[in-house]
Short mmCIF file of C-alpha atoms in Angstrom, two decimals:
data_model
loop_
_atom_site.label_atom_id
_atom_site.label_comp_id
_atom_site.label_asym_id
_atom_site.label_seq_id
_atom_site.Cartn_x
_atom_site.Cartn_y
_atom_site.Cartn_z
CA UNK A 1 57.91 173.36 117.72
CA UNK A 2 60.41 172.77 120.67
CA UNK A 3 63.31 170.98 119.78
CA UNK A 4 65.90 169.37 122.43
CA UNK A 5 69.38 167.99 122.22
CA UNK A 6 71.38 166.55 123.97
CA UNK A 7 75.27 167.29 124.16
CA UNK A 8 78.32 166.12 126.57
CA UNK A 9 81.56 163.67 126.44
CA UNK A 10 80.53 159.71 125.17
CA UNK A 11 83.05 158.18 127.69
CA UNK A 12 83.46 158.91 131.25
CA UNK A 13 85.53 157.32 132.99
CA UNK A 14 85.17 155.34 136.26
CA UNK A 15 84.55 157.58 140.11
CA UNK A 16 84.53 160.58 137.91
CA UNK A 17 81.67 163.02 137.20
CA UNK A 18 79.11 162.58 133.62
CA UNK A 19 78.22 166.07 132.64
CA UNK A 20 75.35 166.32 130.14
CA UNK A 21 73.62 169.73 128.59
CA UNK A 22 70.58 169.83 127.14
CA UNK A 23 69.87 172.78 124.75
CA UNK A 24 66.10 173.56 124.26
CA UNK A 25 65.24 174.88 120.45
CA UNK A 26 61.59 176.88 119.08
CA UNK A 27 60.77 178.29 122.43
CA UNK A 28 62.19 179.98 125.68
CA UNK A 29 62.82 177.32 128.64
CA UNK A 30 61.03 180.16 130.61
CA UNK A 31 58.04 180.15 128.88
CA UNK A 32 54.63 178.61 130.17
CA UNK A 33 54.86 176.23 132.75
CA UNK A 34 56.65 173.59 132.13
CA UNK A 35 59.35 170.70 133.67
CA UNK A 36 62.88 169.91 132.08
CA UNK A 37 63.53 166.05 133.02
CA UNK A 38 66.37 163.71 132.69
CA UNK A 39 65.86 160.07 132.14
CA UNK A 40 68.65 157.56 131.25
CA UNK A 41 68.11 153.98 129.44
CA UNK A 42 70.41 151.17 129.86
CA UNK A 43 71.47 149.80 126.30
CA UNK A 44 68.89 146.71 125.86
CA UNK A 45 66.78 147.76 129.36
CA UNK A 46 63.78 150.09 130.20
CA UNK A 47 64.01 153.49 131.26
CA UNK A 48 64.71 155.41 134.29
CA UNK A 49 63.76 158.77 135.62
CA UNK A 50 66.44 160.84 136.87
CA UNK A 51 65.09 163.65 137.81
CA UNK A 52 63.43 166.90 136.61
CA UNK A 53 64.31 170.73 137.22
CA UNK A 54 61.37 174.23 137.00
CA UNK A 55 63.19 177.03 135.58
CA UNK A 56 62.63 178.36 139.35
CA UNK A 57 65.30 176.12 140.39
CA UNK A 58 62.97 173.05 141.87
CA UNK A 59 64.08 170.04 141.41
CA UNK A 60 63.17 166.37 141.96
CA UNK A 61 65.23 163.56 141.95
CA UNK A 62 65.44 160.13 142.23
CA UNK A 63 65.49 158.77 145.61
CA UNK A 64 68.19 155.80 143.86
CA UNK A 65 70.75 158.28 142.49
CA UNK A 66 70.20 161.59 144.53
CA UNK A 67 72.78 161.37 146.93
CA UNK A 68 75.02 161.67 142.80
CA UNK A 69 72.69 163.80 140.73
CA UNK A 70 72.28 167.57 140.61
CA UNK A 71 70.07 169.22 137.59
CA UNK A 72 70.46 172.68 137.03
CA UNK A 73 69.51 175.58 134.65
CA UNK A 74 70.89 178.22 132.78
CA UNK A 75 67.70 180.26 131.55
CA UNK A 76 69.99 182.69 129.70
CA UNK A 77 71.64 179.86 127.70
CA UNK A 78 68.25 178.28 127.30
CA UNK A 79 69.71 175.34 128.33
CA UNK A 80 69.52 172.56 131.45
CA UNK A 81 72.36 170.28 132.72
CA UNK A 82 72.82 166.82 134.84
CA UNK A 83 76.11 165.86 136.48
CA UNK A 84 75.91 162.16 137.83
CA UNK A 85 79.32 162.25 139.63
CA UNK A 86 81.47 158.75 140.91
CA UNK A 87 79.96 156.92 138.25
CA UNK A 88 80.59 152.87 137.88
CA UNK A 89 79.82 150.95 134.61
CA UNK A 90 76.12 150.83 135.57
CA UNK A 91 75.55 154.56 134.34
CA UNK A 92 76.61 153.56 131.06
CA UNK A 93 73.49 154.47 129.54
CA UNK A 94 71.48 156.45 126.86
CA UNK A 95 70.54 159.70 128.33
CA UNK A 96 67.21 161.27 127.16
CA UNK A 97 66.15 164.73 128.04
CA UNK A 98 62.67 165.70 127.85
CA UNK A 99 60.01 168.41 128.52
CA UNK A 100 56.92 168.05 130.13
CA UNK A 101 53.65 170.79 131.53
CA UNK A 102 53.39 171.22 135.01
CA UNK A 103 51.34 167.53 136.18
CA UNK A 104 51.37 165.91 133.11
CA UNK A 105 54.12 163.84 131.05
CA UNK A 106 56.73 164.23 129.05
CA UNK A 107 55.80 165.55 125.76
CA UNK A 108 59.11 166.34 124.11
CA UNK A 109 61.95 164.39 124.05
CA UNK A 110 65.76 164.57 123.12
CA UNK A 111 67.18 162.06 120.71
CA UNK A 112 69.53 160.80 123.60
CA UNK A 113 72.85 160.61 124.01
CA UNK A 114 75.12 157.40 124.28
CA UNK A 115 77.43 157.85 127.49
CA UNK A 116 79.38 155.12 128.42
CA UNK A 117 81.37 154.18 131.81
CA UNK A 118 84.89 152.65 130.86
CA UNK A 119 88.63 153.45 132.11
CA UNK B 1 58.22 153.68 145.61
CA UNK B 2 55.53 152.39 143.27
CA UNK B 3 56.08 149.37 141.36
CA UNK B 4 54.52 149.07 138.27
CA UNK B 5 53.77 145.16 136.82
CA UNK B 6 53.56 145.81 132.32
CA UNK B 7 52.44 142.94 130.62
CA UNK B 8 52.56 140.85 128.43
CA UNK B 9 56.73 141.62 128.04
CA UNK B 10 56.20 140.40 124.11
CA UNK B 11 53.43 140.08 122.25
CA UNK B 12 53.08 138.76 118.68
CA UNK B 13 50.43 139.79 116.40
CA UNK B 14 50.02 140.57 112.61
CA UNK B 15 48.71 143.56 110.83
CA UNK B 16 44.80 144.37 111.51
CA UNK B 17 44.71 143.05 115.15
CA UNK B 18 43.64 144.77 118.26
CA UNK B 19 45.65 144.60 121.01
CA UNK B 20 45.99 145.36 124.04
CA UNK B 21 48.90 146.24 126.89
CA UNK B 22 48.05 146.02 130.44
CA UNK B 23 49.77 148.28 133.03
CA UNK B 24 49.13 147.67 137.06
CA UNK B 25 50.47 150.24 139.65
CA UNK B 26 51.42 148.63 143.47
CA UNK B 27 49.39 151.26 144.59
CA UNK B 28 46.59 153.86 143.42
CA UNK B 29 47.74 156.89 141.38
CA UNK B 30 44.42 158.30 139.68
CA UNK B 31 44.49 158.93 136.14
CA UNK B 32 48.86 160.21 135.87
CA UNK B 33 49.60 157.42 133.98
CA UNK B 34 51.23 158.11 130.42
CA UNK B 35 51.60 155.33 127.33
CA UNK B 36 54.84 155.77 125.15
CA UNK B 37 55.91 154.46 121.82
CA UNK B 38 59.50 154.00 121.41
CA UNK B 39 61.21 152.43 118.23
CA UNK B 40 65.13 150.94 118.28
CA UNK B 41 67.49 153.91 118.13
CA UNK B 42 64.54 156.59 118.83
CA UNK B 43 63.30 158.31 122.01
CA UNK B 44 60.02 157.30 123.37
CA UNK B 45 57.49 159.31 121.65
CA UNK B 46 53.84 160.13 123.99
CA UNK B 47 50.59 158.90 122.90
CA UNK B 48 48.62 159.28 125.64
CA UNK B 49 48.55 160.68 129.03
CA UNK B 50 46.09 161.34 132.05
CA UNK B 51 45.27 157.68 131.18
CA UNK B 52 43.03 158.28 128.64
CA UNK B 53 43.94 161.74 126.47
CA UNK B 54 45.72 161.02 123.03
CA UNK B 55 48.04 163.23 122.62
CA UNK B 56 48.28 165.46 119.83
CA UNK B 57 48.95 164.21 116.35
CA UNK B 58 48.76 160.62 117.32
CA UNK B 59 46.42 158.02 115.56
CA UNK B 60 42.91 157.38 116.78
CA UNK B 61 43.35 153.39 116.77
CA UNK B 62 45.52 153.96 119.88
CA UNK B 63 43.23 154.45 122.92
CA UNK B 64 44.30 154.61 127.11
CA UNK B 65 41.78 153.56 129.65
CA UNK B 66 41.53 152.61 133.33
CA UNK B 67 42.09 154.68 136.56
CA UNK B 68 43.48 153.90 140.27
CA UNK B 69 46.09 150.70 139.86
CA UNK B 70 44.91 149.32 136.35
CA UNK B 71 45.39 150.57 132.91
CA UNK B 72 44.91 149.37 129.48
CA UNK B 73 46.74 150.40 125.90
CA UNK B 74 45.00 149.32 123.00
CA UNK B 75 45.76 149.31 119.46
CA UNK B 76 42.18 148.82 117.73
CA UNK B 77 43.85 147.98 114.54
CA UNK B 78 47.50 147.26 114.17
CA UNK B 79 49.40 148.77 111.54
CA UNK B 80 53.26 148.04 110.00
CA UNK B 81 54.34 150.93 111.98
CA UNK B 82 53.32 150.26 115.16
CA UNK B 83 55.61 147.27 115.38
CA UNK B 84 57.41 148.77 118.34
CA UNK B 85 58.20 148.56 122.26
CA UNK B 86 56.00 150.34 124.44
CA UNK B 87 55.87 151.57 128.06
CA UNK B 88 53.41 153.11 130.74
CA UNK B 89 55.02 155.53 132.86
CA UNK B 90 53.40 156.99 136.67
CA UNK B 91 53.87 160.47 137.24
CA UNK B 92 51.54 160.58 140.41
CA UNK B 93 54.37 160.79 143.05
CA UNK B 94 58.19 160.42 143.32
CA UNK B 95 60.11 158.73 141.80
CA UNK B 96 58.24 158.42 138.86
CA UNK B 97 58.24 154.91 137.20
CA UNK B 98 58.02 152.96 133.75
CA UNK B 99 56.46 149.79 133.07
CA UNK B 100 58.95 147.03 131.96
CA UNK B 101 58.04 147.33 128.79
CA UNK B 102 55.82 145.79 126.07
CA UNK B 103 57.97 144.45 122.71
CA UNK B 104 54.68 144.43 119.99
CA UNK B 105 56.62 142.08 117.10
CA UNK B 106 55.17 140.89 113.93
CA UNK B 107 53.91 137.47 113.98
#
């Protein structure tokens, strides 16, 4: 069964850039067809899509944050990244990666990661 | 952008009801409409997506329905562990969105 986890620094601080890697467990990131998403939750808030990355190198983001975001992906690693860069205290979020097949949902999920936005 | 109206934000119910979560899109987006479960200090888990498909390994009291702008959850029979927050999510066009959220709390 896939597995994903999150990984990257807890505190960023202000104008600089939040770098997050997600490592994908139990199965190649190249295998089948599939989307590698990011999506970020605001401690007490709903969620919000970031964005999403093939392992072809198409991406999607978010129309709010894409002039910040950039997802890659690192197929010999089996891994996928986000940088957010000038962050403000709004990022200051619990980031979720996730995996979902080409035109459906996310199926699998990352437990998150807390990143917070302080000087 | 479409906006996405999840109600009710809280509902309160006891063990054994049915309930149900409403989900209404600004706009039509078929059947790409997902239903997750999340629990505090867990990531959202799926239970259903293309409205109406339960996804794999998830209990048959949970049911999706509806198509175009309005879509129902229902919980035919509520158990301890369902006691949770739940969301609808759009993945019919960019950027895709999540309901507001649905807090399901013991009554």
């Amino acid at each position: 069964q896939v597995q994903l986890q999150e990984s990257g620094p807890g505190l960023v601080k202000p104008s600089q850039t939040l770098s997050l890697t997600c490592t994908v467990s139990g199965g190649s990131i190249s295998s089948g067809s599939y989307y590698w998403s990011w999506i970020r939750q605001p401690a007490g808030k709903g969620l919000e899509w970031i964005g999403r990355i093939y392992t072809s190198g198409s991406t999607n983001y978010n129309p709010s944050l894409k002039s910040r975001v950039t997802i890659s992906v690192d197929t010999s690693k089996n891994q996928f990244s986000l940088k957010l860069s000038s962050v403000t205290a709004a990022d200051t979020a619990v980031y979720y990666c996730a995996r979902g097949p080409r035109g459906s949902s996310s199926d699998y999920w990352g437990q998150g990661t807390l990143v917070t936005v302080s000087s | 952008v479409i906006w996405m109206t999840q109600s009710p934000s809280l509902l309160s119910a006891s063990t054994g009801d049915r309930v149900t979560i409403s989900c209404r899109m600004s706009q039509g987006i078929s059947s790409y409409l997902a239903w997750y479960q999340q629990k505090p200090g867990k990531a959202p888990e799926l239970l259903i997506y293309a409205a109406s498909t339960l996804q794999s390994g998830v209990p048959s009291r949970f049911s999706g329905s509806g198509s175009g702008t309005d879509f129902t959850l229902t919980i035919s029979c509520l158990q301890s562990e369902d006691f949770a927050t739940y969301y609808c999510q759009q993945y019919y066009s960019f950027p895709w969105t999540f309901g507001q959220g649905t807090k399901v709390e013991i009554k």
